[in-house]
Short mmCIF file of C-alpha atoms in Angstrom, two decimals:
data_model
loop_
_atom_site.label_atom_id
_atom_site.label_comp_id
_atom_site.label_asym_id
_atom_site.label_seq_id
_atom_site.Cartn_x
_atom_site.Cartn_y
_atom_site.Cartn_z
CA UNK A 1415 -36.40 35.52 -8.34
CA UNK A 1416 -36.51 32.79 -5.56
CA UNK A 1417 -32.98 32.50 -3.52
CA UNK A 1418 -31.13 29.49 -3.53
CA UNK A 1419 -28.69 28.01 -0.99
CA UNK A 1420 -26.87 24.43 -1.14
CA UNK A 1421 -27.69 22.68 2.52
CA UNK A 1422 -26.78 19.47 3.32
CA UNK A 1423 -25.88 17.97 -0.07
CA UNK A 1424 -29.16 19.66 -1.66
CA UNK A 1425 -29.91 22.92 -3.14
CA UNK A 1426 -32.53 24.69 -1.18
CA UNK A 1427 -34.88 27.23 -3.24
CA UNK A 1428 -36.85 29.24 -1.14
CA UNK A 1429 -40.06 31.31 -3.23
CA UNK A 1430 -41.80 34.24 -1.76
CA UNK A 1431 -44.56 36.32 -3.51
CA UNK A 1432 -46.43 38.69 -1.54
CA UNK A 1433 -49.98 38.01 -1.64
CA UNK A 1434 -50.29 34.61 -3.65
CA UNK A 1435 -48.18 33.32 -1.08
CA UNK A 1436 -49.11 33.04 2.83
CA UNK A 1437 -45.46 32.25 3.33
CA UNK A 1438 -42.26 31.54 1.81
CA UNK A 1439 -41.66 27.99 0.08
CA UNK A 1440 -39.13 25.43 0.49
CA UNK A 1441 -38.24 23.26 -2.58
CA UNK A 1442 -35.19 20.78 -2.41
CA UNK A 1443 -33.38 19.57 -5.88
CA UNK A 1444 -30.26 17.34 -5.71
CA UNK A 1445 -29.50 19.24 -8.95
CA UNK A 1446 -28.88 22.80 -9.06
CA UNK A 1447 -30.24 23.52 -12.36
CA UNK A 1448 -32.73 21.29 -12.11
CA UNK A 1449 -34.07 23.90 -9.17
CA UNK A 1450 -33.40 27.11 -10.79
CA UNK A 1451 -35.85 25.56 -13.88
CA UNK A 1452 -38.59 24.08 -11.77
CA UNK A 1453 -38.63 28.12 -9.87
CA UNK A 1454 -38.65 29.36 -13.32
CA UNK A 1455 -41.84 27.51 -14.18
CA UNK A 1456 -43.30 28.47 -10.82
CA UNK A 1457 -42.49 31.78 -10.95
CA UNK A 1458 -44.10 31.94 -13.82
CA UNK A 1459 -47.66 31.16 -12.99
CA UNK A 1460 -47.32 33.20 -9.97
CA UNK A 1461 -46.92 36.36 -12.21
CA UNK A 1462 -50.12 35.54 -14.01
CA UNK A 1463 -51.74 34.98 -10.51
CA UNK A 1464 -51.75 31.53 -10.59
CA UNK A 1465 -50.73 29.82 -7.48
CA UNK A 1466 -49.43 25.76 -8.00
CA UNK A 1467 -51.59 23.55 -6.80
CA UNK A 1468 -48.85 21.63 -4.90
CA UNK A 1469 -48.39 24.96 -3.06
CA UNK A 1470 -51.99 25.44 -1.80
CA UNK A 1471 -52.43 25.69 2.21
CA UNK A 1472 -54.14 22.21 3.08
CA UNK A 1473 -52.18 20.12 0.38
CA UNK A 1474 -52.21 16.69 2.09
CA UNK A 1475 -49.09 15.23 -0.04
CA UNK A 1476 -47.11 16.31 -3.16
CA UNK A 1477 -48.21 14.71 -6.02
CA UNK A 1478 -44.70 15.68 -8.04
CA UNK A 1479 -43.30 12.26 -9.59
CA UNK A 1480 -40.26 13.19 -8.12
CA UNK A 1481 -41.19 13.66 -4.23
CA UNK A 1482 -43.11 10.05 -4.18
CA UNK A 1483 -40.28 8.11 -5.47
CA UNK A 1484 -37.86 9.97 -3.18
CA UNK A 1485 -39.95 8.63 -0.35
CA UNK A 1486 -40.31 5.12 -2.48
CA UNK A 1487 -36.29 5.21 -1.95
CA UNK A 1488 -36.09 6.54 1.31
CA UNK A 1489 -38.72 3.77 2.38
CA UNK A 1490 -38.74 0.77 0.80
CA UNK A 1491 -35.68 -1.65 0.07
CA UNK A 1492 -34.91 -0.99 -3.49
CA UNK A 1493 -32.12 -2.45 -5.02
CA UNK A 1494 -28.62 -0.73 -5.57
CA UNK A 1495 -29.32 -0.80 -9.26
CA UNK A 1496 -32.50 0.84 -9.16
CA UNK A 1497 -31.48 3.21 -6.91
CA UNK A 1498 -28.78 4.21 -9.55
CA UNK A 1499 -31.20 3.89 -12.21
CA UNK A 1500 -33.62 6.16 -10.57
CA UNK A 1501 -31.37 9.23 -10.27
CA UNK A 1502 -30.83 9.31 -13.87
CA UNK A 1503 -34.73 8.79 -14.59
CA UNK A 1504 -35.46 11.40 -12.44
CA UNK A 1505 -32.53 13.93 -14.02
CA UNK A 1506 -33.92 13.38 -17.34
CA UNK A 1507 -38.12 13.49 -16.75
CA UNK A 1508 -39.22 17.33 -15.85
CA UNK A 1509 -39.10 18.16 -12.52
CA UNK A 1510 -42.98 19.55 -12.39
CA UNK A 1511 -44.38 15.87 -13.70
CA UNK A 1512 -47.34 15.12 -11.42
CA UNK A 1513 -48.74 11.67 -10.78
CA UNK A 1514 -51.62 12.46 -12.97
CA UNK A 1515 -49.70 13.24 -15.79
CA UNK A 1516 -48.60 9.23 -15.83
CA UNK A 1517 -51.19 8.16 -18.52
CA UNK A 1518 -50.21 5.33 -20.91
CA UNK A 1519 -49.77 8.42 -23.46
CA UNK A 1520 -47.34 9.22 -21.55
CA UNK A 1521 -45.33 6.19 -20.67
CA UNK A 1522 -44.95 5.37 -25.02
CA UNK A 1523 -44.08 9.11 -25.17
CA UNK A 1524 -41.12 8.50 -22.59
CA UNK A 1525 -39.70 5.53 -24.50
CA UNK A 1526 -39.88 7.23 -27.70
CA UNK A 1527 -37.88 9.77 -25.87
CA UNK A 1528 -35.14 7.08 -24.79
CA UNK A 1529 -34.70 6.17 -28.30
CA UNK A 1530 -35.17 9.46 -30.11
CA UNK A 1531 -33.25 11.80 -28.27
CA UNK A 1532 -30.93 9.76 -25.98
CA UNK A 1533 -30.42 6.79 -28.15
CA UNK A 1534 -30.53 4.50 -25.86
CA UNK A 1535 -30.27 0.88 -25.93
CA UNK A 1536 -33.04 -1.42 -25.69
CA UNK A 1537 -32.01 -3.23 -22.83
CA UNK A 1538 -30.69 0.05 -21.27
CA UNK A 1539 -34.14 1.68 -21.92
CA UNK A 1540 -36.04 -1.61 -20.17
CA UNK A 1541 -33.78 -1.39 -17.12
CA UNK A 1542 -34.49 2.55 -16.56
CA UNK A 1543 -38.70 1.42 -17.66
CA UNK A 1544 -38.17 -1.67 -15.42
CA UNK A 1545 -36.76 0.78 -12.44
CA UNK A 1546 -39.64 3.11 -12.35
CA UNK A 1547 -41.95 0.85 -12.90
CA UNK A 1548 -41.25 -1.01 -9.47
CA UNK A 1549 -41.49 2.51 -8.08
CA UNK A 1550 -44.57 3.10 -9.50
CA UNK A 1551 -46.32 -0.32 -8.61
CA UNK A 1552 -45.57 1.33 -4.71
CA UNK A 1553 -47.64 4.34 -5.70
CA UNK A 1554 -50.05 2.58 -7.34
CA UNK A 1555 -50.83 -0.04 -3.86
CA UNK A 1556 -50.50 3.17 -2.04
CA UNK A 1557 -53.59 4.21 -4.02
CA UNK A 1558 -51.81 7.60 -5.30
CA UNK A 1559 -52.05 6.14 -8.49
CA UNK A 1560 -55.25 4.54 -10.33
CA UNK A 1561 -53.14 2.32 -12.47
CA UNK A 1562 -49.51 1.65 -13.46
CA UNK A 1563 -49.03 2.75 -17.77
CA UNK A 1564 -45.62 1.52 -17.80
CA UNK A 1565 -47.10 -1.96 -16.81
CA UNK A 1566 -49.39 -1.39 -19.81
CA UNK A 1567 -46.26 -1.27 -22.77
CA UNK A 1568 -46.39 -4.07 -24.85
CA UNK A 1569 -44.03 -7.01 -25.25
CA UNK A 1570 -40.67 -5.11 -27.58
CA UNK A 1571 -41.73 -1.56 -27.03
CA UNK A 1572 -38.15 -0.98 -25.95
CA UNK A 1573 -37.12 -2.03 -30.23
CA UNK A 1574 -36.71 0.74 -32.41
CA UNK A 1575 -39.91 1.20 -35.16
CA UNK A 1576 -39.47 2.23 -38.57
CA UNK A 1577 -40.75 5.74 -37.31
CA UNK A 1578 -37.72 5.82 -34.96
CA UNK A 1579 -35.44 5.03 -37.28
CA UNK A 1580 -36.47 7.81 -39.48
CA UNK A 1581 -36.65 10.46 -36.58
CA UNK A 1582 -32.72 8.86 -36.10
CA UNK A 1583 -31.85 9.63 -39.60
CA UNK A 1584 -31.94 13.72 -38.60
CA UNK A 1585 -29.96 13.59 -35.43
CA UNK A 1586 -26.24 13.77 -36.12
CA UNK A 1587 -24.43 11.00 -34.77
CA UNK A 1588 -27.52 9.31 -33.86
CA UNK A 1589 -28.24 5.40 -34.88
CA UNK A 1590 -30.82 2.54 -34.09
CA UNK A 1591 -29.49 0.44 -31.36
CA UNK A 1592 -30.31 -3.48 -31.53
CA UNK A 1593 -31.01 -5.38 -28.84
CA UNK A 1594 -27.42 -7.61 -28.17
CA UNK A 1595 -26.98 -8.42 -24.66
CA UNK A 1596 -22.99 -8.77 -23.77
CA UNK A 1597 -22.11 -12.62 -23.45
CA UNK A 1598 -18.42 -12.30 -23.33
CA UNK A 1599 -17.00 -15.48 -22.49
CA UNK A 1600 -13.82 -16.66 -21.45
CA UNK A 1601 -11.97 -18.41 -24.95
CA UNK A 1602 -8.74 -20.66 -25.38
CA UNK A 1603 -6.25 -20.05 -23.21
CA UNK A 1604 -7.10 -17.21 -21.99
CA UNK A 1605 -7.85 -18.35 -18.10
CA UNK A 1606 -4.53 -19.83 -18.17
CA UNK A 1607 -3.13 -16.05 -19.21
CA UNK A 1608 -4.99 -14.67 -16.96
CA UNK A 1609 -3.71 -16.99 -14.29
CA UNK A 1610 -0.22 -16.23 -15.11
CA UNK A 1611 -0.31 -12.56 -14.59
CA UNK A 1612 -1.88 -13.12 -11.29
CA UNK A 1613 0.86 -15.32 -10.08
CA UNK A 1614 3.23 -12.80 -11.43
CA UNK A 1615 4.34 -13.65 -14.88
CA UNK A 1616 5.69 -10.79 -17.00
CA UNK A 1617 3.69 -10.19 -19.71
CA UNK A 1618 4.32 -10.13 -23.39
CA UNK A 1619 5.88 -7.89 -25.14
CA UNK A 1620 6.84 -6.30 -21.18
CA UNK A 1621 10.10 -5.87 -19.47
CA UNK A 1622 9.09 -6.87 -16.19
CA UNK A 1623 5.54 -8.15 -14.48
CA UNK A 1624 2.83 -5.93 -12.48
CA UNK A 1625 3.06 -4.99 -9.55
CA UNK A 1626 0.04 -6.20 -7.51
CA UNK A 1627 -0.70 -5.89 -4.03
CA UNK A 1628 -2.58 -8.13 -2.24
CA UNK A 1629 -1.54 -10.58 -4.93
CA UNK A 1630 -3.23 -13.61 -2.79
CA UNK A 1631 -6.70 -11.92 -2.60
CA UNK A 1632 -7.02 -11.24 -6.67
CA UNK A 1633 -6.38 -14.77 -7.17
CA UNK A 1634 -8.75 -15.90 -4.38
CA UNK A 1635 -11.34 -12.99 -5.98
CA UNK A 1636 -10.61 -14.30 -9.39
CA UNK A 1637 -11.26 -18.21 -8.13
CA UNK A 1638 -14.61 -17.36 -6.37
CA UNK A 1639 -15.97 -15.24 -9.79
CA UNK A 1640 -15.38 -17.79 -11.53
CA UNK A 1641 -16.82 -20.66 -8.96
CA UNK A 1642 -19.95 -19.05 -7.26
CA UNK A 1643 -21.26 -16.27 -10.49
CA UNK A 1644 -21.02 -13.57 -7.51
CA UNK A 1645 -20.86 -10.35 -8.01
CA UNK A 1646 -17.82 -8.11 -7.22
CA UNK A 1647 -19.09 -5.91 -4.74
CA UNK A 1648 -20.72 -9.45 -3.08
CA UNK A 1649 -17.71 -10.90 -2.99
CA UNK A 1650 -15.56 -8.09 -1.64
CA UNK A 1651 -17.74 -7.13 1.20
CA UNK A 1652 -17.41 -10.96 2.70
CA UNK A 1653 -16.28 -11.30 6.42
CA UNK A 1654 -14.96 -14.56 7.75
CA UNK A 1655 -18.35 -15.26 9.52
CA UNK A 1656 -20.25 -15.60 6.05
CA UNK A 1657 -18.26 -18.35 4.84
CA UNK A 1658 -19.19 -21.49 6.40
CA UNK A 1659 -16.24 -23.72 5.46
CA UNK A 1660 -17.79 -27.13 6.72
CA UNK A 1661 -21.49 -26.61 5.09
CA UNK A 1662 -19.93 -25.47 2.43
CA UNK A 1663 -21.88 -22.17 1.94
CA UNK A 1664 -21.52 -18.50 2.02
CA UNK A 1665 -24.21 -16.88 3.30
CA UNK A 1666 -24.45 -13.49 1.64
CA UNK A 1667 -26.75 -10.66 4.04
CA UNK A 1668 -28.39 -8.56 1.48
CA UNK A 1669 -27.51 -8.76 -2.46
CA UNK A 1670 -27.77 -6.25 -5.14
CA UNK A 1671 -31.51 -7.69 -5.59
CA UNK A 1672 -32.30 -6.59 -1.97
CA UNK A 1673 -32.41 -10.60 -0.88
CA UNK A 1674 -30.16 -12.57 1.22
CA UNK A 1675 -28.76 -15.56 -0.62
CA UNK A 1676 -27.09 -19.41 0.42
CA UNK A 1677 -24.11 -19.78 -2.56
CA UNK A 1678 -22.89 -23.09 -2.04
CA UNK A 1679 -18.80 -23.71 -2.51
CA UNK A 1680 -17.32 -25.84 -4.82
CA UNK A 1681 -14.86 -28.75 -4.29
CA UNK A 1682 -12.21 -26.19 -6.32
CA UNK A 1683 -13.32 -23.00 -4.45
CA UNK A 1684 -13.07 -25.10 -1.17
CA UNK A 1685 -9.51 -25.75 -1.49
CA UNK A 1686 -8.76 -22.31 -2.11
CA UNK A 1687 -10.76 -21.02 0.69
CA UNK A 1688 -9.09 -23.43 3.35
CA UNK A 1689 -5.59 -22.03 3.55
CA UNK A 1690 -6.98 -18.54 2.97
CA UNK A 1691 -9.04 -18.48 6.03
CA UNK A 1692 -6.90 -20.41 7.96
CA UNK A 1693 -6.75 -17.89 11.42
CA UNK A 1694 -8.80 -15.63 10.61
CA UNK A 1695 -11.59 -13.81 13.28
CA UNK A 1696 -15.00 -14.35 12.60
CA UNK A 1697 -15.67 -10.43 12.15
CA UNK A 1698 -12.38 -10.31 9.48
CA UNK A 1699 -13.32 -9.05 5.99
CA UNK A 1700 -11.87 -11.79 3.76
CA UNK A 1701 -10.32 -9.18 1.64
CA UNK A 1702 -8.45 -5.90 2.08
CA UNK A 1703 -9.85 -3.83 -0.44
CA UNK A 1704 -12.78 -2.35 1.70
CA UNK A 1705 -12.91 -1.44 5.09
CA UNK A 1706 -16.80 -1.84 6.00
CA UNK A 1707 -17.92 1.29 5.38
CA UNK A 1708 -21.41 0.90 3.67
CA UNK A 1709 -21.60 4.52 2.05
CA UNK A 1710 -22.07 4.31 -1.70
CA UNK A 1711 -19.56 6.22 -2.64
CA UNK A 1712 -16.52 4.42 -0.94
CA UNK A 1713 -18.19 1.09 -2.29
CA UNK A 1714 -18.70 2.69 -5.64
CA UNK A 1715 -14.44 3.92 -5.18
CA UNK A 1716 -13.65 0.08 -4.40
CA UNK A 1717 -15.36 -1.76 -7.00
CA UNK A 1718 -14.04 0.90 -9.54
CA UNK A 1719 -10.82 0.26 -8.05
CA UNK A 1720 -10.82 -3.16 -8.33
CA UNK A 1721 -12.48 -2.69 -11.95
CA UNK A 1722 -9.71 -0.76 -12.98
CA UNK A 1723 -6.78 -3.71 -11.51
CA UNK A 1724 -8.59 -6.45 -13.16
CA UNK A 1725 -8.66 -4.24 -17.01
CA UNK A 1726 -5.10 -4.03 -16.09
CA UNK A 1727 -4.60 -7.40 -15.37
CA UNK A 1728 -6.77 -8.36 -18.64
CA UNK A 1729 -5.28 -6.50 -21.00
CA UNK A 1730 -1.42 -7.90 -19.99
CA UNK A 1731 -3.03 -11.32 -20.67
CA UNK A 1732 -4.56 -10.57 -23.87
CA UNK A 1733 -7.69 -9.96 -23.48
CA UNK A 1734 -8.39 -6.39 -22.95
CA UNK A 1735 -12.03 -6.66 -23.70
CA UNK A 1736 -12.78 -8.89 -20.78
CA UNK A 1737 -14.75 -7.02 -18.23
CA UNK A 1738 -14.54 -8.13 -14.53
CA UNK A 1739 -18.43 -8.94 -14.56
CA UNK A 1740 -18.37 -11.00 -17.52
CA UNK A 1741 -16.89 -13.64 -15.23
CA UNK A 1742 -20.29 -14.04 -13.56
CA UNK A 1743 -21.80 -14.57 -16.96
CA UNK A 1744 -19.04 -17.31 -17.63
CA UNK A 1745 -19.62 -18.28 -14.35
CA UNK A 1746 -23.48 -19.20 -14.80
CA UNK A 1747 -22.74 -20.58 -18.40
CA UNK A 1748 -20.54 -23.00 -16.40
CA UNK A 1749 -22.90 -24.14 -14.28
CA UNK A 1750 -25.54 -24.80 -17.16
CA UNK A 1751 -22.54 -26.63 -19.05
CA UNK A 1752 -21.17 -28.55 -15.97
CA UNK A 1753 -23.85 -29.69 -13.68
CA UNK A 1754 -27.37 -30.89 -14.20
CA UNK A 1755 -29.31 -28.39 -11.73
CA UNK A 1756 -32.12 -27.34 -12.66
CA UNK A 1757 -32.92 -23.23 -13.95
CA UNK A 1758 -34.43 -22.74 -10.82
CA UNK A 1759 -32.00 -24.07 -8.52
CA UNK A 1760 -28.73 -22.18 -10.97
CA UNK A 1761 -31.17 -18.99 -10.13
CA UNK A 1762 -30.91 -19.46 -6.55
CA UNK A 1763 -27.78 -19.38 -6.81
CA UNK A 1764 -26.68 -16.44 -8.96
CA UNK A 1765 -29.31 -14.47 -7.93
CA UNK A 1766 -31.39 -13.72 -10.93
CA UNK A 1767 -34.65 -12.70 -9.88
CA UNK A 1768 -36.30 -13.33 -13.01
CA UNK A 1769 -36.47 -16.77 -14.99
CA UNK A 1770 -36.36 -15.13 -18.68
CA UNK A 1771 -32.83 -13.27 -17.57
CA UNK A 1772 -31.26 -16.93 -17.48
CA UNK A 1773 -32.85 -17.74 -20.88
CA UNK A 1774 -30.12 -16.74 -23.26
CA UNK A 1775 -28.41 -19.88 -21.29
CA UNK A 1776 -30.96 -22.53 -22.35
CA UNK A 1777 -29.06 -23.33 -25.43
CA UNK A 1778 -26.09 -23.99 -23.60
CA UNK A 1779 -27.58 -27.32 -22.58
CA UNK A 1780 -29.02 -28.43 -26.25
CA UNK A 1781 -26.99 -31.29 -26.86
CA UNK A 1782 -28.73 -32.76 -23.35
CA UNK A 1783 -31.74 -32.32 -24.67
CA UNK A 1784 -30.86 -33.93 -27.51
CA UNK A 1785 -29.86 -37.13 -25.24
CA UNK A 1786 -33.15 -37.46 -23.90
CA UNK A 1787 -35.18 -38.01 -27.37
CA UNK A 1788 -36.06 -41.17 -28.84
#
């Protein structure tokens, strides 16, 4: 049975077998169980006498999945959201997948896994396709890989068929998910509510109002969601030196995308910037909540953090099903609504890499078209 060990934040297998093996081998899993089944499968072909090709002396590279993404992250500049993406893909394909096992068999046998036994959503299932596949188009100009087959799917293979709706029908609890995208908007009064809370306004059916600290900074975060279609973490990492008050611009360093970005500021986000900044250093944060440390998990703490004092916030204005994030959606609707930029220039300025994310917008803007027929 190969020993184990857990070594900075990995679990360490190490495999011996006395003549297969010239020497003892190291194998690294950031999942312990994970590990103890990949040995397990080793192990296995070692007592029929077969020795793992990735284990033979003169092996060049691995050609596991799993090791040539790791170096795809440790490498290239993928995005926060694939990087999360990726650790789930990776926890949920088998740990002995090689590279030539990634045959367009293959890739429609992983979807039908999404939907079949995880029940995913289709849009959840594209992002997690849409994650490796940027991973594998690395491997593939690397020339590890002959082709990309998630690159081959075609156009809906993330819908649920007939057939996987009937292999649904035996899994308890199990349903077909449709393809709805959130578009939570902001209705009636509910800004104003919102508003209220955040200047410290009991709410109904309370005996006294919240207690929020660092009152000043929600309502500035709140103002500049709602004006620029940032995201949180964008907006909370800021330092004084980003926001250029007399261009008008922030200037944000690196985005969730990977890309630096020019947001311009509104008239209304201008006046609340103003007084805000008014003293501040050019290497202040402009808010309190984080205290520029860039590890994941004390940004992942601070935007669930904030998360959290926003749902708290929502729900004593009435709206409990508000999430912070769809302010960026009401955010870009706004800007499609309000001003007559163009797709691509509203793109540069929320961010969204691709054109057919801003799509679902294009009717927002119908009764413009409408003005310019005959």
């Amino acid at each position: 049975m190969a020993t184990k060990r857990f070594k900075n934040g990995a679990w360490e297998f190490r495999i011996v077998r006395s003549g297969l093996l010239p020497k003892p081998v190291y194998v690294r899993f950031d999942n312990e169980q994970e590990g103890e089944t990949y040995c397990r499968r080793v192990e296995a072909l070692l007592d029929r006498g077969v020795v793992p090709e990735e284990f033979l002396e003169g092996r060049r590279e691995s050609k596991l999945l799993r090791d040539h993404v790791r170096t795809y992250i440790e490498t290239q500049h993928a995005s926060e959201e694939d990087l999360k993406l990726l650790t789930i893909v990776l926890s949920r394909l088998p740990s002995d997948l090689q590279l030539s096992g990634l045959t367009f068999a293959w890739a429609v046998e992983w979807v039908q896994t999404m939907k079949r036994e995880y029940n995913l959503a289709p849009s959840t299932i594209r992002h997690h396709v849409g994650a490796l596949a940027r991973a594998l188009d690395w491997i593939t100009a690397k020339g590890d890989l002959p082709n990309n087959p998630l690159r081959l799917l075609k156009k809906g293979y993330a819908s649920y068929t007939q057939a996987d709706s009937a292999a649904l029908r035996h899994v308890e609890g199990a349903e077909e998910k449709e393809d709805n995208e959130r578009d939570r908007r902001l209705e009636g009064d509910e800004e104003t509510e919102i508003r209220k809370i955040l200047a410290g306004e009991k709410p109904k059916g309370k005996e006294r109002a919240f207690e929020l600290n660092h009152a000043e900074a929600l309502k500035l975060l709140f103002d500049t969601a709602l004006e620029s279609a940032m995201r949180m973490r964008e907006m909370y990492t800021l330092s004084r030196r980003q926001v250029d008050l007399p261009k008008r611009t922030i200037f944000l360093d690196k985005t969730k995308n990977g890309d630096k970005r020019q947001v311009p500021i509104s008239s209304v986000l201008l006046a609340r910037l103003t007084p805000y900044m008014e003293g501040m250093r050019d290497n202040e944060l402009l808010f309190p909540w984080w205290d520029g440390d860039l590890d994941k998990r004390v940004l992942a703490r601070t935007t669930s953090r904030l998360s959290q004092q926003f749902a708290r916030v929502f729900e004593g204005a009435g709206c409990g099903d508000l999430r912070f994030h769809d302010l960026r959606h009401e955010a870009t609707s706004r800007l499609f609504e309000r001003t007559t930029l163009s797709d691509m220039e509203i793109a540069k300025i929320t961010g969204h890499k691709s054109m057919s994310m801003l799509r679902r917008y294009s009717n927002l803007r119908g009764s413009n078209l409408a003005e310019r027929l005959w």
